GROMACS .gro file of C-alpha atoms in nm:
model
  434
    1MET     CA    1  -0.745   1.795   2.044
    2SER     CA    2  -0.587   1.657   2.357
    3ASP     CA    3  -0.347   1.368   2.305
    4ARG     CA    4  -0.361   1.260   2.666
    5GLY     CA    5  -0.248   0.900   2.694
    6TYR     CA    6  -0.062   0.911   2.362
    7ARG     CA    7   0.270   0.732   2.367
    8PRO     CA    8   0.492   0.847   2.080
    9PRO     CA    9   0.667   0.578   1.879
   10ARG     CA   10   0.999   0.473   2.021
   11ALA     CA   11   1.322   0.552   1.841
   12LEU     CA   12   1.413   0.312   1.560
   13SER     CA   13   1.070   0.153   1.587
   14PRO     CA   14   1.038   0.078   1.210
   15LEU     CA   15   1.386  -0.077   1.213
   16ARG     CA   16   1.302  -0.283   1.519
   17GLU     CA   17   0.983  -0.409   1.358
   18HIS     CA   18   1.169  -0.494   1.039
   19LEU     CA   19   1.428  -0.694   1.233
   20ARG     CA   20   1.152  -0.881   1.417
   21ASP     CA   21   1.021  -0.995   1.078
   22THR     CA   22   1.358  -1.143   0.983
   23PHE     CA   23   1.520  -1.471   1.079
   24TRP     CA   24   1.882  -1.374   1.018
   25PHE     CA   25   1.943  -1.096   1.269
   26ALA     CA   26   1.922  -1.300   1.591
   27PRO     CA   27   2.155  -1.583   1.470
   28THR     CA   28   2.402  -1.328   1.334
   29LEU     CA   29   2.407  -1.146   1.666
   30GLY     CA   30   2.447  -1.483   1.836
   31PHE     CA   31   2.753  -1.563   1.622
   32VAL     CA   32   2.917  -1.237   1.726
   33CYS     CA   33   2.844  -1.312   2.091
   34VAL     CA   34   2.986  -1.664   2.051
   35PHE     CA   35   3.318  -1.531   1.921
   36VAL     CA   36   3.338  -1.283   2.208
   37LEU     CA   37   3.252  -1.554   2.461
   38TRP     CA   38   3.504  -1.797   2.313
   39TRP     CA   39   3.778  -1.533   2.314
   40GLY     CA   40   3.706  -1.448   2.678
   41ALA     CA   41   3.700  -1.815   2.779
   42SER     CA   42   4.025  -1.891   2.595
   43GLU     CA   43   4.192  -1.598   2.772
   44LEU     CA   44   4.074  -1.735   3.106
   45ASP     CA   45   4.208  -2.080   3.020
   46ALA     CA   46   4.543  -1.935   2.919
   47ALA     CA   47   4.560  -1.728   3.238
   48LEU     CA   48   4.476  -2.035   3.448
   49VAL     CA   49   4.751  -2.243   3.286
   50ALA     CA   50   5.002  -1.960   3.323
   51HIS     CA   51   4.914  -1.925   3.693
   52LEU     CA   52   4.960  -2.298   3.760
   53ARG     CA   53   5.293  -2.300   3.576
   54ARG     CA   54   5.417  -2.003   3.778
   55GLU     CA   55   5.320  -2.186   4.095
   56ALA     CA   56   5.483  -2.505   3.962
   57ALA     CA   57   5.156  -2.688   4.031
   58TYR     CA   58   5.215  -2.944   3.758
   59ASP     CA   59   5.013  -3.214   3.930
   60GLN     CA   60   4.701  -2.996   3.931
   61LEU     CA   61   4.773  -2.893   3.572
   62GLY     CA   62   4.800  -3.257   3.474
   63ASP     CA   63   4.462  -3.326   3.633
   64LEU     CA   64   4.310  -3.038   3.433
   65ILE     CA   65   4.459  -3.174   3.112
   66ALA     CA   66   4.314  -3.520   3.183
   67PHE     CA   67   3.971  -3.370   3.259
   68SER     CA   68   3.973  -3.159   2.944
   69GLN     CA   69   4.067  -3.460   2.734
   70ASP     CA   70   3.772  -3.650   2.877
   71ALA     CA   71   3.548  -3.351   2.804
   72LYS     CA   72   3.680  -3.342   2.447
   73THR     CA   73   3.483  -3.656   2.368
   74ILE     CA   74   3.163  -3.487   2.481
   75VAL     CA   75   3.242  -3.168   2.289
   76THR     CA   76   3.313  -3.372   1.974
   77THR     CA   77   2.980  -3.550   2.012
   78ILE     CA   78   2.797  -3.222   2.059
   79SER     CA   79   2.963  -3.073   1.752
   80SER     CA   80   2.875  -3.367   1.527
   81ALA     CA   81   2.518  -3.408   1.650
   82MET     CA   82   2.402  -3.048   1.684
   83MET     CA   83   2.354  -2.966   1.315
   84THR     CA   84   2.160  -3.288   1.258
   85PHE     CA   85   1.948  -3.204   1.560
   86ILE     CA   86   1.883  -2.853   1.428
   87GLY     CA   87   1.779  -2.985   1.086
   88VAL     CA   88   1.537  -3.243   1.224
   89VAL     CA   89   1.378  -3.007   1.477
   90PHE     CA   90   1.314  -2.723   1.237
   91SER     CA   91   1.199  -2.952   0.957
   92ILE     CA   92   0.929  -3.087   1.184
   93SER     CA   93   0.847  -2.732   1.293
   94LEU     CA   94   0.804  -2.613   0.935
   95VAL     CA   95   0.561  -2.898   0.874
   96ALA     CA   96   0.366  -2.790   1.182
   97VAL     CA   97   0.359  -2.429   1.063
   98GLN     CA   98   0.240  -2.540   0.720
   99MET     CA   99  -0.043  -2.737   0.880
  100ALA     CA  100  -0.140  -2.437   1.093
  101SER     CA  101  -0.144  -2.202   0.794
  102GLY     CA  102  -0.359  -2.446   0.599
  103GLN     CA  103  -0.599  -2.502   0.885
  104LEU     CA  104  -0.630  -2.140   1.000
  105THR     CA  105  -0.483  -1.876   0.767
  106PRO     CA  106  -0.142  -1.813   0.606
  107ARG     CA  107  -0.119  -1.497   0.817
  108VAL     CA  108  -0.042  -1.709   1.125
  109VAL     CA  109   0.304  -1.781   0.983
  110ARG     CA  110   0.404  -1.434   1.104
  111ILE     CA  111   0.349  -1.555   1.461
  112PHE     CA  112   0.613  -1.823   1.407
  113VAL     CA  113   0.852  -1.582   1.233
  114ARG     CA  114   0.819  -1.316   1.503
  115SER     CA  115   0.827  -1.561   1.794
  116ARG     CA  116   1.105  -1.473   2.038
  117ILE     CA  117   1.135  -1.830   2.165
  118THR     CA  118   1.176  -1.957   1.807
  119LYS     CA  119   1.458  -1.714   1.731
  120LEU     CA  120   1.622  -1.768   2.068
  121THR     CA  121   1.613  -2.144   2.021
  122LEU     CA  122   1.765  -2.128   1.672
  123THR     CA  123   2.029  -1.882   1.792
  124VAL     CA  124   2.134  -2.097   2.089
  125PHE     CA  125   2.140  -2.414   1.879
  126LEU     CA  126   2.366  -2.255   1.618
  127ALA     CA  127   2.576  -2.087   1.886
  128THR     CA  128   2.632  -2.421   2.058
  129PHE     CA  129   2.745  -2.576   1.730
  130LEU     CA  130   2.982  -2.291   1.647
  131PHE     CA  131   3.120  -2.270   1.999
  132SER     CA  132   3.193  -2.644   2.006
  133LEU     CA  133   3.389  -2.611   1.681
  134LEU     CA  134   3.594  -2.327   1.823
  135VAL     CA  135   3.662  -2.525   2.140
  136LEU     CA  136   3.779  -2.827   1.939
  137ALA     CA  137   4.020  -2.599   1.756
  138SER     CA  138   4.163  -2.492   2.094
  139TYR     CA  139   4.271  -2.839   2.200
  140GLU     CA  140   4.643  -2.910   2.189
  141SER     CA  141   4.809  -3.242   2.117
  142GLU     CA  142   5.060  -3.175   2.396
  143ARG     CA  143   4.966  -3.352   2.721
  144ASP     CA  144   5.283  -3.283   2.915
  145PRO     CA  145   5.198  -3.038   3.197
  146VAL     CA  146   5.539  -2.880   3.167
  147ARG     CA  147   5.494  -2.793   2.798
  148ALA     CA  148   5.118  -2.728   2.784
  149VAL     CA  149   5.026  -2.370   2.696
  150SER     CA  150   4.646  -2.380   2.694
  151VAL     CA  151   4.395  -2.620   2.842
  152PRO     CA  152   4.034  -2.550   2.724
  153LEU     CA  153   3.878  -2.614   3.063
  154VAL     CA  154   3.649  -2.308   3.085
  155GLN     CA  155   3.560  -2.349   2.718
  156SER     CA  156   3.454  -2.711   2.771
  157MET     CA  157   3.241  -2.616   3.071
  158LEU     CA  158   3.072  -2.341   2.869
  159THR     CA  159   3.002  -2.592   2.591
  160LEU     CA  160   2.824  -2.815   2.839
  161ALA     CA  161   2.632  -2.515   2.972
  162LEU     CA  162   2.522  -2.422   2.620
  163LEU     CA  163   2.411  -2.781   2.567
  164GLY     CA  164   2.198  -2.767   2.880
  165LEU     CA  165   2.047  -2.436   2.769
  166SER     CA  166   1.974  -2.587   2.426
  167LEU     CA  167   1.786  -2.878   2.581
  168LEU     CA  168   1.580  -2.643   2.799
  169LEU     CA  169   1.494  -2.420   2.504
  170PHE     CA  170   1.407  -2.727   2.297
  171VAL     CA  171   1.136  -2.820   2.546
  172LEU     CA  172   1.000  -2.464   2.550
  173TYR     CA  173   1.017  -2.443   2.172
  174VAL     CA  174   0.824  -2.765   2.119
  175SER     CA  175   0.558  -2.645   2.362
  176SER     CA  176   0.533  -2.312   2.179
  177THR     CA  177   0.511  -2.477   1.837
  178LEU     CA  178   0.240  -2.718   1.951
  179ARG     CA  179   0.036  -2.420   2.073
  180LEU     CA  180   0.053  -2.285   1.719
  181LEU     CA  181  -0.157  -2.584   1.609
  182GLN     CA  182  -0.432  -2.494   1.857
  183VAL     CA  183  -0.698  -2.243   1.763
  184GLY     CA  184  -0.738  -2.090   2.107
  185PRO     CA  185  -0.376  -1.982   2.162
  186VAL     CA  186  -0.351  -1.847   1.806
  187VAL     CA  187  -0.659  -1.625   1.826
  188ASP     CA  188  -0.553  -1.519   2.176
  189ARG     CA  189  -0.212  -1.414   2.041
  190ILE     CA  190  -0.376  -1.215   1.761
  191ALA     CA  191  -0.606  -1.045   2.010
  192ARG     CA  192  -0.316  -0.956   2.243
  193ASP     CA  193  -0.118  -0.812   1.952
  194SER     CA  194  -0.421  -0.607   1.849
  195PHE     CA  195  -0.461  -0.466   2.200
  196ARG     CA  196  -0.091  -0.379   2.198
  197VAL     CA  197  -0.149  -0.171   1.884
  198LEU     CA  198  -0.453  -0.014   2.048
  199ARG     CA  199  -0.248   0.098   2.348
  200ARG     CA  200  -0.013   0.283   2.115
  201MET     CA  201  -0.295   0.476   1.947
  202PRO     CA  202  -0.337   0.845   2.038
  203GLY     CA  203  -0.620   0.928   2.278
  204GLY     CA  204  -0.848   1.226   2.303
  205PRO     CA  205  -1.131   1.352   2.080
  206ARG     CA  206  -1.096   1.332   1.704
  207GLU     CA  207  -1.285   1.641   1.595
  208ALA     CA  208  -1.201   1.767   1.249
  209GLU     CA  209  -0.983   2.078   1.232
  210PRO     CA  210  -0.945   2.308   0.931
  211LEU     CA  211  -0.621   2.235   0.750
  212GLY     CA  212  -0.618   2.516   0.503
  213PRO     CA  213  -0.582   2.478   0.128
  214GLU     CA  214  -0.377   2.194  -0.014
  215THR     CA  215  -0.064   2.340  -0.172
  216ALA     CA  216   0.132   2.036  -0.290
  217ARG     CA  217   0.155   1.660  -0.288
  218VAL     CA  218   0.442   1.417  -0.232
  219MET     CA  219   0.451   1.112  -0.457
  220HIS     CA  220   0.566   0.770  -0.348
  221GLU     CA  221   0.910   0.673  -0.469
  222GLY     CA  222   1.064   0.332  -0.445
  223ARG     CA  223   0.911  -0.010  -0.459
  224ALA     CA  224   0.542  -0.089  -0.452
  225GLY     CA  225   0.405  -0.251  -0.140
  226VAL     CA  226   0.180  -0.236   0.161
  227LEU     CA  227   0.211   0.073   0.379
  228ARG     CA  228   0.336  -0.088   0.699
  229ASP     CA  229   0.431   0.198   0.928
  230VAL     CA  230   0.491   0.570   0.934
  231ASN     CA  231   0.759   0.754   1.129
  232THR     CA  232   0.521   1.011   1.274
  233ALA     CA  233   0.785   1.182   1.488
  234ARG     CA  234   1.005   1.250   1.185
  235LEU     CA  235   0.709   1.377   0.980
  236VAL     CA  236   0.602   1.610   1.261
  237ARG     CA  237   0.956   1.753   1.281
  238ALA     CA  238   0.969   1.803   0.904
  239ALA     CA  239   0.631   1.979   0.901
  240ARG     CA  240   0.728   2.201   1.196
  241ARG     CA  241   1.051   2.314   1.034
  242GLN     CA  242   0.866   2.394   0.710
  243ASP     CA  243   0.571   2.546   0.903
  244VAL     CA  244   0.315   2.334   0.715
  245VAL     CA  245   0.063   2.062   0.790
  246LEU     CA  246   0.114   1.719   0.633
  247ARG     CA  247  -0.172   1.480   0.564
  248LEU     CA  248  -0.107   1.111   0.505
  249ILE     CA  249  -0.326   1.009   0.210
  250PRO     CA  250  -0.321   0.626   0.223
  251ARG     CA  251  -0.411   0.440   0.538
  252ILE     CA  252  -0.182   0.195   0.712
  253GLY     CA  253  -0.237  -0.133   0.529
  254ASP     CA  254  -0.310   0.022   0.189
  255PHE     CA  255  -0.112  -0.095  -0.114
  256VAL     CA  256   0.081   0.191  -0.270
  257VAL     CA  257   0.260   0.201  -0.603
  258PRO     CA  258   0.529   0.441  -0.725
  259GLY     CA  259   0.398   0.768  -0.858
  260THR     CA  260   0.084   0.777  -0.644
  261PRO     CA  261   0.046   1.046  -0.375
  262VAL     CA  262   0.129   0.956  -0.015
  263LEU     CA  263   0.143   1.299   0.150
  264ALA     CA  264  -0.059   1.615   0.098
  265VAL     CA  265   0.095   1.947   0.205
  266HIS     CA  266  -0.127   2.220   0.347
  267GLY     CA  267  -0.018   2.578   0.397
  268GLY     CA  268   0.320   2.596   0.228
  269ALA     CA  269   0.591   2.427   0.028
  270VAL     CA  270   0.697   2.066   0.038
  271PRO     CA  271   0.963   1.989   0.301
  272PRO     CA  272   1.306   1.904   0.155
  273PRO     CA  273   1.352   1.544   0.039
  274HIS     CA  274   1.607   1.458   0.307
  275ALA     CA  275   1.355   1.554   0.577
  276LEU     CA  276   1.099   1.307   0.436
  277ARG     CA  277   1.343   1.023   0.384
  278TYR     CA  278   1.265   0.704   0.580
  279THR     CA  279   0.928   0.835   0.697
  280VAL     CA  280   0.699   0.601   0.501
  281HIS     CA  281   0.782   0.230   0.501
  282VAL     CA  282   0.629  -0.028   0.269
  283GLY     CA  283   0.663  -0.406   0.269
  284VAL     CA  284   0.530  -0.718   0.104
  285GLU     CA  285   0.259  -0.775   0.364
  286ARG     CA  286   0.076  -0.604   0.647
  287THR     CA  287   0.197  -0.607   1.005
  288LEU     CA  288   0.040  -0.528   1.341
  289HIS     CA  289   0.294  -0.260   1.426
  290GLN     CA  290   0.063   0.035   1.351
  291ASP     CA  291  -0.224  -0.138   1.171
  292LEU     CA  292  -0.531  -0.131   1.396
  293THR     CA  293  -0.745  -0.334   1.157
  294PHE     CA  294  -0.502  -0.614   1.073
  295GLY     CA  295  -0.591  -0.812   1.384
  296LEU     CA  296  -0.959  -0.808   1.290
  297ARG     CA  297  -0.862  -0.907   0.936
  298GLN     CA  298  -0.678  -1.214   1.063
  299LEU     CA  299  -0.960  -1.318   1.296
  300SER     CA  300  -1.210  -1.275   1.017
  301ASP     CA  301  -0.994  -1.482   0.779
  302ILE     CA  302  -0.973  -1.767   1.030
  303ALA     CA  303  -1.349  -1.758   1.082
  304LEU     CA  304  -1.416  -1.754   0.707
  305ARG     CA  305  -1.193  -2.053   0.647
  306ALA     CA  306  -1.361  -2.237   0.934
  307LEU     CA  307  -1.702  -2.168   0.777
  308SER     CA  308  -1.597  -2.289   0.431
  309SER     CA  309  -1.742  -2.615   0.305
  310SER     CA  310  -1.397  -2.775   0.289
  311VAL     CA  311  -1.328  -2.718   0.661
  312ASN     CA  312  -1.678  -2.687   0.816
  313ASP     CA  313  -1.561  -2.597   1.168
  314PRO     CA  314  -1.815  -2.351   1.315
  315THR     CA  315  -1.667  -2.382   1.665
  316THR     CA  316  -1.348  -2.216   1.542
  317ALA     CA  317  -1.557  -1.936   1.395
  318VAL     CA  318  -1.725  -1.892   1.734
  319GLN     CA  319  -1.385  -1.864   1.901
  320CYS     CA  320  -1.289  -1.592   1.653
  321LEU     CA  321  -1.616  -1.409   1.719
  322ASP     CA  322  -1.536  -1.416   2.091
  323ARG     CA  323  -1.216  -1.221   2.030
  324ILE     CA  324  -1.375  -0.993   1.771
  325VAL     CA  325  -1.645  -0.891   2.016
  326GLN     CA  326  -1.382  -0.845   2.285
  327PHE     CA  327  -1.183  -0.608   2.064
  328LEU     CA  328  -1.487  -0.408   1.952
  329ALA     CA  329  -1.603  -0.378   2.312
  330ALA     CA  330  -1.265  -0.227   2.399
  331VAL     CA  331  -1.285   0.039   2.126
  332VAL     CA  332  -1.658   0.109   2.134
  333ARG     CA  333  -1.612   0.431   2.336
  334LEU     CA  334  -1.264   0.526   2.217
  335PRO     CA  335  -1.197   0.805   1.965
  336LEU     CA  336  -1.148   0.670   1.615
  337GLY     CA  337  -1.091   0.814   1.271
  338ALA     CA  338  -0.831   1.072   1.172
  339VAL     CA  339  -0.544   1.130   1.416
  340HIS     CA  340  -0.398   1.479   1.460
  341HIS     CA  341  -0.034   1.466   1.563
  342ARG     CA  342   0.092   1.786   1.726
  343ASP     CA  343   0.433   1.937   1.781
  344ARG     CA  344   0.560   2.055   2.118
  345ALA     CA  345   0.386   2.388   2.078
  346GLY     CA  346   0.049   2.216   2.041
  347ARG     CA  347   0.001   2.287   1.671
  348VAL     CA  348  -0.129   2.017   1.438
  349ARG     CA  349   0.151   1.907   1.206
  350LEU     CA  350   0.041   1.568   1.076
  351VAL     CA  351  -0.304   1.430   1.002
  352GLN     CA  352  -0.325   1.054   0.964
  353ASP     CA  353  -0.646   0.893   0.849
  354GLY     CA  354  -0.756   0.589   1.046
  355PRO     CA  355  -1.046   0.347   1.052
  356GLY     CA  356  -1.373   0.466   1.199
  357TRP     CA  357  -1.618   0.271   1.411
  358GLU     CA  358  -1.831   0.168   1.114
  359ASP     CA  359  -1.521   0.048   0.929
  360LEU     CA  360  -1.426  -0.179   1.218
  361VAL     CA  361  -1.779  -0.318   1.255
  362ASP     CA  362  -1.806  -0.392   0.883
  363LEU     CA  363  -1.466  -0.561   0.879
  364ALA     CA  364  -1.558  -0.769   1.182
  365PHE     CA  365  -1.901  -0.893   1.077
  366GLU     CA  366  -1.979  -0.838   0.708
  367GLU     CA  367  -1.799  -1.134   0.550
  368ILE     CA  368  -1.877  -1.368   0.837
  369ARG     CA  369  -2.247  -1.286   0.806
  370TRP     CA  370  -2.234  -1.368   0.436
  371CYS     CA  371  -2.071  -1.709   0.492
  372MET     CA  372  -2.253  -1.843   0.796
  373ALA     CA  373  -2.563  -1.977   0.622
  374GLY     CA  374  -2.645  -2.320   0.759
  375SER     CA  375  -2.455  -2.271   1.086
  376PRO     CA  376  -2.695  -2.190   1.371
  377GLN     CA  377  -2.405  -2.197   1.617
  378VAL     CA  378  -2.240  -1.898   1.449
  379MET     CA  379  -2.572  -1.718   1.401
  380ARG     CA  380  -2.655  -1.741   1.771
  381ARG     CA  381  -2.308  -1.631   1.879
  382LEU     CA  382  -2.311  -1.337   1.640
  383LEU     CA  383  -2.650  -1.226   1.768
  384ALA     CA  384  -2.527  -1.245   2.126
  385GLY     CA  385  -2.217  -1.045   2.038
  386LEU     CA  386  -2.418  -0.775   1.863
  387ASP     CA  387  -2.654  -0.750   2.159
  388ASP     CA  388  -2.359  -0.710   2.397
  389LEU     CA  389  -2.209  -0.435   2.183
  390LEU     CA  390  -2.545  -0.257   2.161
  391LEU     CA  391  -2.551  -0.245   2.541
  392LEU     CA  392  -2.200  -0.097   2.554
  393ALA     CA  393  -2.215   0.140   2.257
  394PRO     CA  394  -2.315   0.504   2.294
  395GLU     CA  395  -2.609   0.622   2.088
  396VAL     CA  396  -2.393   0.763   1.806
  397ARG     CA  397  -2.231   0.424   1.746
  398ARG     CA  398  -2.535   0.197   1.751
  399LYS     CA  399  -2.639   0.246   1.389
  400PRO     CA  400  -2.394   0.000   1.223
  401LEU     CA  401  -2.465  -0.258   1.494
  402VAL     CA  402  -2.840  -0.228   1.444
  403ARG     CA  403  -2.791  -0.257   1.067
  404HIS     CA  404  -2.586  -0.575   1.097
  405ARG     CA  405  -2.835  -0.725   1.338
  406ALA     CA  406  -3.123  -0.654   1.104
  407LEU     CA  407  -2.933  -0.798   0.807
  408LEU     CA  408  -2.852  -1.107   1.012
  409VAL     CA  409  -3.217  -1.161   1.100
  410GLN     CA  410  -3.314  -1.115   0.735
  411ALA     CA  411  -3.050  -1.366   0.625
  412VAL     CA  412  -3.179  -1.624   0.873
  413GLU     CA  413  -3.539  -1.570   0.764
  414ARG     CA  414  -3.435  -1.604   0.401
  415THR     CA  415  -3.219  -1.916   0.432
  416VAL     CA  416  -3.399  -2.115   0.706
  417PRO     CA  417  -3.743  -2.226   0.578
  418VAL     CA  418  -3.870  -2.400   0.893
  419ALA     CA  419  -4.014  -2.167   1.157
  420ALA     CA  420  -3.888  -2.375   1.450
  421ASP     CA  421  -3.536  -2.376   1.306
  422ARG     CA  422  -3.553  -2.001   1.253
  423GLY     CA  423  -3.654  -1.948   1.612
  424PHE     CA  424  -3.366  -2.163   1.729
  425ALA     CA  425  -3.113  -1.983   1.507
  426LEU     CA  426  -3.234  -1.638   1.623
  427LEU     CA  427  -3.185  -1.715   1.992
  428PRO     CA  428  -2.871  -1.533   2.115
  429ASP     CA  429  -2.619  -1.764   2.282
  430HIS     CA  430  -2.267  -1.669   2.391
  431GLN     CA  431  -2.150  -2.027   2.331
  432GLY     CA  432  -2.329  -2.062   2.000
  433ILE     CA  433  -2.480  -2.393   2.097
  434GLY     CA  434  -2.358  -2.463   2.447
   0.00000   0.00000   0.00000
């Protein structure tokens, strides 16, 4: 198999993805940067005062002391108001996120958690608060230019600069949070994340290759959870050194429990435990890092909630179908199924099972088709999407599309008793009901 177009995972990619799912790393890094910035600014202030004293420029030094004392009032105000500001802003934001998760799906919370603008805003807010406290601690009670040792002039200016940056990020953050309450931007973000996963998938044909007899299995150790990502580069190196072929048994997104097999060994003994350490990562929920189907799962969940009797929002379901059809159209001619990862010599070292075309089509349409009774808008949009995919799909991939189209027609004929209504519901329309 040729892996032309395959981009291997970057170093520390599981760690990077884990840190993106946390809210503590960015503020902690910001605190470290604040201390470094404050130390550098205090050194500059001390050097400036020392230079003026050497030059006996006490009038200029007195002017700086007067300016810094005036700035102290502003710094004190910033310090006292920033934490209140942070609490109010993020309390309102959490309410907005809760509304979005209730209206769409709880999976959209990950968009807020992984948002760079959200983490940057929180980091700058907290950094401004901490920096203002450090600056206040730098002020001296001595106002005599002859005896003054340090005048926090640079520190005060940096505090004002951080305040300006905080206000700018506040505007951007509010705009980003408001977009989270809109269906269009949310489904667009899910689609873009799904295409990002697709670009990282190996290319080339996926023909099956003989693996030889299975000689051993590796059991999962550690906590139970969802298989989130696999360090393929490390597994390929371990298999090459042991001269075996490894086969990943669960798929990305499967829930694994301790004691169940995760790796099958073909052609030799099991690689040593240290070589397999940190190669399989589990978590409490799925992510889009390596999970090709999770984007479709989220879009389907949003559509299903929109079609429920409690929400009854078929237009949202149509918007989800737009993105579902877009994604399936992008993969309709791409190789799917098991991925064969090779070493530098071109030998297969790791086989990773992946979703096939029929799996993706079933995930995209099966549950929506079951729940769309009584919504001609969704029926017409689904028919139009299936017709588009039938035009794009090669002959070998038309069977699941034809099956879903036939089942859709049967469902309409079964649930819509009036012939005129059936004819209307079976008319393909890309807008549902324009």
